[in-house]
Amino acid sequence: MMRLTILLSCLLASASAFTKPQLSGVRNMQSPAVNNRNRIVVSSSNENEAALGEKMNGYTVKQRLREEVESPFRKVRLAFFGFSAFSALTALYFSALVAIKANIGGYADVPPLDEALVQVAINSGGALGFGLLAAREIKVGQGNLERIAKGGLLARLVVEPAAEEASKRTLKDYRRISRVIIAAGGACC
């Protein structure tokens, strides 16, 4: 009992989970539109923004993180389908050897040929199916990255507001504060 008490006191003394986190770039703001409730605004330093803007294989880190947030279990599914396909291919190799041995004959430890062929069909179906699922996950992930990159390009578009005294702004400036309607066209007749 004494050892347990000493162990717990050492752990609690060194634990930082019960302390208030020190956040840099965070400030509280009072907003009269929100019934005087506190609102937290988080900002990052320019170094962090520059690191998120670095391109890797044509996409920025920020775009890859956004894709991961939109589909958080894609990597898990991809690993599961990939390892399952590899496992089925390994089983296909050994079941094909058993089928060849059953076809040749003369081996006492081999099942009949029809059972061996059933095992070959099951393993080849598993390898093909899981391989296609893994390829589909990769394709869907690439499609999402392309869509997110296109959205980033659209956010950099410069628009002119309808109000006469307003200056030109990017579409990114309008995010989360107003709905944007783009009306384009020429003069009629």
PDB file of C-alpha atoms in Angstrom:
ATOM      1  CA  MET A   1       0.000   0.000   0.000  1.00  0.00           C
ATOM      2  CA  MET A   2       2.863   2.327   0.819  1.00  0.00           C
ATOM      3  CA  ARG A   3       4.492   1.654  -2.563  1.00  0.00           C
ATOM      4  CA  LEU A   4       1.264   2.472  -4.348  1.00  0.00           C
ATOM      5  CA  THR A   5       0.949   5.761  -2.458  1.00  0.00           C
ATOM      6  CA  ILE A   6       4.535   6.741  -3.322  1.00  0.00           C
ATOM      7  CA  LEU A   7       4.027   5.782  -6.970  1.00  0.00           C
ATOM      8  CA  LEU A   8       0.819   7.795  -7.255  1.00  0.00           C
ATOM      9  CA  SER A   9       2.349  10.835  -5.561  1.00  0.00           C
ATOM     10  CA  CYS A  10       5.317  10.743  -7.967  1.00  0.00           C
ATOM     11  CA  LEU A  11       3.050  10.428 -10.975  1.00  0.00           C
ATOM     12  CA  LEU A  12       0.719  13.203  -9.874  1.00  0.00           C
ATOM     13  CA  ALA A  13       3.611  15.523  -9.074  1.00  0.00           C
ATOM     14  CA  SER A  14       5.057  15.154 -12.568  1.00  0.00           C
ATOM     15  CA  ALA A  15       1.779  15.064 -14.477  1.00  0.00           C
ATOM     16  CA  SER A  16       1.125  18.097 -16.622  1.00  0.00           C
ATOM     17  CA  ALA A  17      -2.365  17.051 -17.663  1.00  0.00           C
ATOM     18  CA  PHE A  18      -3.920  18.962 -14.783  1.00  0.00           C
ATOM     19  CA  THR A  19      -2.287  22.296 -15.544  1.00  0.00           C
ATOM     20  CA  LYS A  20      -3.705  25.090 -17.658  1.00  0.00           C
ATOM     21  CA  PRO A  21      -2.257  24.991 -21.187  1.00  0.00           C
ATOM     22  CA  GLN A  22      -0.105  27.912 -22.307  1.00  0.00           C
ATOM     23  CA  LEU A  23      -1.432  28.951 -25.718  1.00  0.00           C
ATOM     24  CA  SER A  24       0.437  31.475 -27.786  1.00  0.00           C
ATOM     25  CA  GLY A  25      -1.509  33.512 -30.290  1.00  0.00           C
ATOM     26  CA  VAL A  26      -4.828  33.139 -28.427  1.00  0.00           C
ATOM     27  CA  ARG A  27      -6.772  36.110 -27.144  1.00  0.00           C
ATOM     28  CA  ASN A  28     -10.236  36.598 -25.698  1.00  0.00           C
ATOM     29  CA  MET A  29     -12.576  39.046 -27.354  1.00  0.00           C
ATOM     30  CA  GLN A  30     -15.837  40.542 -26.210  1.00  0.00           C
ATOM     31  CA  SER A  31     -18.524  40.532 -28.877  1.00  0.00           C
ATOM     32  CA  PRO A  32     -21.773  42.447 -28.293  1.00  0.00           C
ATOM     33  CA  ALA A  33     -23.525  40.349 -30.964  1.00  0.00           C
ATOM     34  CA  VAL A  34     -23.046  37.168 -28.922  1.00  0.00           C
ATOM     35  CA  ASN A  35     -24.747  38.384 -25.732  1.00  0.00           C
ATOM     36  CA  ASN A  36     -21.450  39.436 -24.171  1.00  0.00           C
ATOM     37  CA  ARG A  37     -20.111  35.890 -24.067  1.00  0.00           C
ATOM     38  CA  ASN A  38     -16.360  35.403 -24.467  1.00  0.00           C
ATOM     39  CA  ARG A  39     -15.165  34.327 -27.859  1.00  0.00           C
ATOM     40  CA  ILE A  40     -11.699  32.877 -28.455  1.00  0.00           C
ATOM     41  CA  VAL A  41      -9.754  33.847 -31.551  1.00  0.00           C
ATOM     42  CA  VAL A  42      -6.808  31.634 -32.474  1.00  0.00           C
ATOM     43  CA  SER A  43      -4.045  32.886 -34.720  1.00  0.00           C
ATOM     44  CA  SER A  44      -0.795  31.302 -35.778  1.00  0.00           C
ATOM     45  CA  SER A  45       2.619  32.737 -36.374  1.00  0.00           C
ATOM     46  CA  ASN A  46       3.949  33.380 -39.853  1.00  0.00           C
ATOM     47  CA  GLU A  47       6.430  30.506 -39.431  1.00  0.00           C
ATOM     48  CA  ASN A  48       3.585  28.006 -38.980  1.00  0.00           C
ATOM     49  CA  GLU A  49       1.709  29.410 -41.973  1.00  0.00           C
ATOM     50  CA  ALA A  50       4.811  29.133 -44.144  1.00  0.00           C
ATOM     51  CA  ALA A  51       5.332  25.514 -43.091  1.00  0.00           C
ATOM     52  CA  LEU A  52       1.712  24.658 -43.924  1.00  0.00           C
ATOM     53  CA  GLY A  53       2.049  26.278 -47.345  1.00  0.00           C
ATOM     54  CA  GLU A  54       4.946  24.077 -48.480  1.00  0.00           C
ATOM     55  CA  LYS A  55       4.040  21.892 -51.443  1.00  0.00           C
ATOM     56  CA  MET A  56       4.592  18.157 -51.339  1.00  0.00           C
ATOM     57  CA  ASN A  57       3.637  16.154 -54.437  1.00  0.00           C
ATOM     58  CA  GLY A  58       1.638  19.109 -55.756  1.00  0.00           C
ATOM     59  CA  TYR A  59      -0.451  19.702 -52.607  1.00  0.00           C
ATOM     60  CA  THR A  60       0.249  21.822 -49.551  1.00  0.00           C
ATOM     61  CA  VAL A  61       0.411  20.389 -46.061  1.00  0.00           C
ATOM     62  CA  LYS A  62      -2.694  22.398 -45.195  1.00  0.00           C
ATOM     63  CA  GLN A  63      -4.624  20.759 -48.055  1.00  0.00           C
ATOM     64  CA  ARG A  64      -3.489  17.290 -46.994  1.00  0.00           C
ATOM     65  CA  LEU A  65      -4.515  17.984 -43.395  1.00  0.00           C
ATOM     66  CA  ARG A  66      -7.929  19.212 -44.535  1.00  0.00           C
ATOM     67  CA  GLU A  67      -8.425  16.037 -46.582  1.00  0.00           C
ATOM     68  CA  GLU A  68      -7.487  13.961 -43.548  1.00  0.00           C
ATOM     69  CA  VAL A  69      -9.978  15.870 -41.386  1.00  0.00           C
ATOM     70  CA  GLU A  70     -12.749  15.302 -43.940  1.00  0.00           C
ATOM     71  CA  SER A  71     -12.044  11.566 -44.068  1.00  0.00           C
ATOM     72  CA  PRO A  72     -10.133  10.610 -40.928  1.00  0.00           C
ATOM     73  CA  PHE A  73     -10.176   6.823 -41.379  1.00  0.00           C
ATOM     74  CA  ARG A  74      -9.022   6.706 -45.017  1.00  0.00           C
ATOM     75  CA  LYS A  75      -5.458   5.776 -44.021  1.00  0.00           C
ATOM     76  CA  VAL A  76      -6.744   3.062 -41.697  1.00  0.00           C
ATOM     77  CA  ARG A  77      -8.970   1.620 -44.429  1.00  0.00           C
ATOM     78  CA  LEU A  78      -6.124   1.818 -46.932  1.00  0.00           C
ATOM     79  CA  ALA A  79      -3.788  -0.049 -44.577  1.00  0.00           C
ATOM     80  CA  PHE A  80      -6.470  -2.654 -43.823  1.00  0.00           C
ATOM     81  CA  PHE A  81      -7.286  -3.249 -47.500  1.00  0.00           C
ATOM     82  CA  GLY A  82      -3.616  -3.270 -48.506  1.00  0.00           C
ATOM     83  CA  PHE A  83      -2.572  -5.750 -45.826  1.00  0.00           C
ATOM     84  CA  SER A  84      -5.624  -7.910 -46.552  1.00  0.00           C
ATOM     85  CA  ALA A  85      -4.725  -7.998 -50.262  1.00  0.00           C
ATOM     86  CA  PHE A  86      -1.144  -8.937 -49.390  1.00  0.00           C
ATOM     87  CA  SER A  87      -2.405 -11.640 -47.039  1.00  0.00           C
ATOM     88  CA  ALA A  88      -4.722 -13.034 -49.695  1.00  0.00           C
ATOM     89  CA  LEU A  89      -1.860 -13.046 -52.218  1.00  0.00           C
ATOM     90  CA  THR A  90       0.296 -14.995 -49.771  1.00  0.00           C
ATOM     91  CA  ALA A  91      -2.515 -17.485 -49.195  1.00  0.00           C
ATOM     92  CA  LEU A  92      -3.034 -17.685 -52.990  1.00  0.00           C
ATOM     93  CA  TYR A  93       0.615 -18.636 -53.443  1.00  0.00           C
ATOM     94  CA  PHE A  94       0.372 -21.510 -50.982  1.00  0.00           C
ATOM     95  CA  SER A  95      -3.052 -22.688 -52.184  1.00  0.00           C
ATOM     96  CA  ALA A  96      -1.765 -22.654 -55.785  1.00  0.00           C
ATOM     97  CA  LEU A  97       1.135 -24.873 -54.689  1.00  0.00           C
ATOM     98  CA  VAL A  98      -1.338 -27.237 -53.036  1.00  0.00           C
ATOM     99  CA  ALA A  99      -3.467 -27.280 -56.221  1.00  0.00           C
ATOM    100  CA  ILE A 100      -0.408 -28.078 -58.336  1.00  0.00           C
ATOM    101  CA  LYS A 101       0.584 -30.875 -55.952  1.00  0.00           C
ATOM    102  CA  ALA A 102      -3.002 -32.240 -56.046  1.00  0.00           C
ATOM    103  CA  ASN A 103      -2.992 -32.138 -59.858  1.00  0.00           C
ATOM    104  CA  ILE A 104       0.358 -33.959 -60.099  1.00  0.00           C
ATOM    105  CA  GLY A 105      -0.674 -36.578 -57.520  1.00  0.00           C
ATOM    106  CA  GLY A 106       1.447 -38.881 -55.459  1.00  0.00           C
ATOM    107  CA  TYR A 107       1.403 -36.736 -52.305  1.00  0.00           C
ATOM    108  CA  ALA A 108      -0.315 -38.105 -49.207  1.00  0.00           C
ATOM    109  CA  ASP A 109      -0.834 -34.804 -47.374  1.00  0.00           C
ATOM    110  CA  VAL A 110      -2.691 -32.995 -50.183  1.00  0.00           C
ATOM    111  CA  PRO A 111      -6.486 -32.436 -50.257  1.00  0.00           C
ATOM    112  CA  PRO A 112      -8.463 -33.435 -53.361  1.00  0.00           C
ATOM    113  CA  LEU A 113      -8.087 -31.242 -56.452  1.00  0.00           C
ATOM    114  CA  ASP A 114     -11.610 -29.772 -56.267  1.00  0.00           C
ATOM    115  CA  GLU A 115     -11.056 -28.529 -52.682  1.00  0.00           C
ATOM    116  CA  ALA A 116      -7.663 -27.066 -53.645  1.00  0.00           C
ATOM    117  CA  LEU A 117      -9.234 -25.219 -56.593  1.00  0.00           C
ATOM    118  CA  VAL A 118     -11.940 -23.811 -54.307  1.00  0.00           C
ATOM    119  CA  GLN A 119      -9.184 -22.440 -52.039  1.00  0.00           C
ATOM    120  CA  VAL A 120      -7.398 -20.931 -55.053  1.00  0.00           C
ATOM    121  CA  ALA A 121     -10.644 -19.245 -56.184  1.00  0.00           C
ATOM    122  CA  ILE A 122     -11.374 -17.860 -52.706  1.00  0.00           C
ATOM    123  CA  ASN A 123      -7.846 -16.482 -52.267  1.00  0.00           C
ATOM    124  CA  SER A 124      -7.684 -14.985 -55.762  1.00  0.00           C
ATOM    125  CA  GLY A 125     -11.097 -13.350 -55.211  1.00  0.00           C
ATOM    126  CA  GLY A 126      -9.908 -11.930 -51.885  1.00  0.00           C
ATOM    127  CA  ALA A 127      -6.678 -10.612 -53.386  1.00  0.00           C
ATOM    128  CA  LEU A 128      -8.518  -9.032 -56.301  1.00  0.00           C
ATOM    129  CA  GLY A 129     -11.322  -7.597 -54.153  1.00  0.00           C
ATOM    130  CA  PHE A 130      -9.092  -6.112 -51.467  1.00  0.00           C
ATOM    131  CA  GLY A 131      -6.683  -4.817 -54.118  1.00  0.00           C
ATOM    132  CA  LEU A 132      -9.546  -3.026 -55.874  1.00  0.00           C
ATOM    133  CA  LEU A 133     -10.776  -1.563 -52.573  1.00  0.00           C
ATOM    134  CA  ALA A 134      -7.273  -0.277 -51.794  1.00  0.00           C
ATOM    135  CA  ALA A 135      -6.997   1.254 -55.270  1.00  0.00           C
ATOM    136  CA  ARG A 136     -10.419   2.873 -54.818  1.00  0.00           C
ATOM    137  CA  GLU A 137      -9.329   4.439 -51.507  1.00  0.00           C
ATOM    138  CA  ILE A 138      -6.263   5.919 -53.195  1.00  0.00           C
ATOM    139  CA  LYS A 139      -8.367   7.244 -56.084  1.00  0.00           C
ATOM    140  CA  VAL A 140     -10.985   8.815 -53.789  1.00  0.00           C
ATOM    141  CA  GLY A 141      -8.240  10.435 -51.689  1.00  0.00           C
ATOM    142  CA  GLN A 142      -6.645  11.945 -54.807  1.00  0.00           C
ATOM    143  CA  GLY A 143     -10.049  13.219 -55.950  1.00  0.00           C
ATOM    144  CA  ASN A 144     -10.618  14.894 -52.592  1.00  0.00           C
ATOM    145  CA  LEU A 145      -7.173  16.499 -52.715  1.00  0.00           C
ATOM    146  CA  GLU A 146      -7.884  17.856 -56.211  1.00  0.00           C
ATOM    147  CA  ARG A 147     -11.244  19.243 -55.052  1.00  0.00           C
ATOM    148  CA  ILE A 148      -9.657  20.916 -52.026  1.00  0.00           C
ATOM    149  CA  ALA A 149      -6.883  22.391 -54.192  1.00  0.00           C
ATOM    150  CA  LYS A 150      -9.466  23.757 -56.625  1.00  0.00           C
ATOM    151  CA  GLY A 151     -11.347  25.300 -53.697  1.00  0.00           C
ATOM    152  CA  GLY A 152      -8.116  26.963 -52.582  1.00  0.00           C
ATOM    153  CA  LEU A 153      -7.642  28.433 -56.047  1.00  0.00           C
ATOM    154  CA  LEU A 154     -11.200  29.733 -56.018  1.00  0.00           C
ATOM    155  CA  ALA A 155     -10.602  31.302 -52.598  1.00  0.00           C
ATOM    156  CA  ARG A 156      -7.788  33.396 -54.105  1.00  0.00           C
ATOM    157  CA  LEU A 157     -10.100  34.866 -56.743  1.00  0.00           C
ATOM    158  CA  VAL A 158     -10.406  38.629 -56.541  1.00  0.00           C
ATOM    159  CA  VAL A 159     -13.971  39.945 -56.663  1.00  0.00           C
ATOM    160  CA  GLU A 160     -15.482  43.403 -56.727  1.00  0.00           C
ATOM    161  CA  PRO A 161     -18.364  43.894 -54.274  1.00  0.00           C
ATOM    162  CA  ALA A 162     -21.603  45.489 -55.473  1.00  0.00           C
ATOM    163  CA  ALA A 163     -21.280  48.371 -52.994  1.00  0.00           C
ATOM    164  CA  GLU A 164     -19.713  51.386 -54.699  1.00  0.00           C
ATOM    165  CA  GLU A 165     -17.303  52.351 -51.942  1.00  0.00           C
ATOM    166  CA  ALA A 166     -16.055  48.799 -51.330  1.00  0.00           C
ATOM    167  CA  SER A 167     -12.601  47.771 -52.537  1.00  0.00           C
ATOM    168  CA  LYS A 168     -11.712  44.553 -54.317  1.00  0.00           C
ATOM    169  CA  ARG A 169     -11.276  41.547 -52.028  1.00  0.00           C
ATOM    170  CA  THR A 170     -10.587  37.837 -52.361  1.00  0.00           C
ATOM    171  CA  LEU A 171     -13.291  35.242 -51.839  1.00  0.00           C
ATOM    172  CA  LYS A 172     -11.327  33.964 -48.826  1.00  0.00           C
ATOM    173  CA  ASP A 173     -12.132  37.238 -47.050  1.00  0.00           C
ATOM    174  CA  TYR A 174     -15.842  36.381 -47.178  1.00  0.00           C
ATOM    175  CA  ARG A 175     -15.529  32.924 -45.589  1.00  0.00           C
ATOM    176  CA  ARG A 176     -17.649  32.344 -42.488  1.00  0.00           C
ATOM    177  CA  ILE A 177     -18.995  35.914 -42.368  1.00  0.00           C
ATOM    178  CA  SER A 178     -21.361  36.136 -45.326  1.00  0.00           C
ATOM    179  CA  ARG A 179     -22.829  34.185 -48.193  1.00  0.00           C
ATOM    180  CA  VAL A 180     -21.283  34.898 -51.560  1.00  0.00           C
ATOM    181  CA  ILE A 181     -23.349  35.119 -54.729  1.00  0.00           C
ATOM    182  CA  ILE A 182     -21.411  35.560 -57.926  1.00  0.00           C
ATOM    183  CA  ALA A 183     -23.336  37.273 -60.712  1.00  0.00           C
ATOM    184  CA  ALA A 184     -21.459  37.425 -63.996  1.00  0.00           C
ATOM    185  CA  GLY A 185     -22.621  38.581 -67.381  1.00  0.00           C
ATOM    186  CA  GLY A 186     -22.650  41.386 -69.868  1.00  0.00           C
ATOM    187  CA  ALA A 187     -25.042  44.138 -70.741  1.00  0.00           C
ATOM    188  CA  CYS A 188     -28.226  43.106 -72.474  1.00  0.00           C
ATOM    189  CA  CYS A 189     -29.229  44.524 -75.927  1.00  0.00           C
TER     190      CYS A 189
END
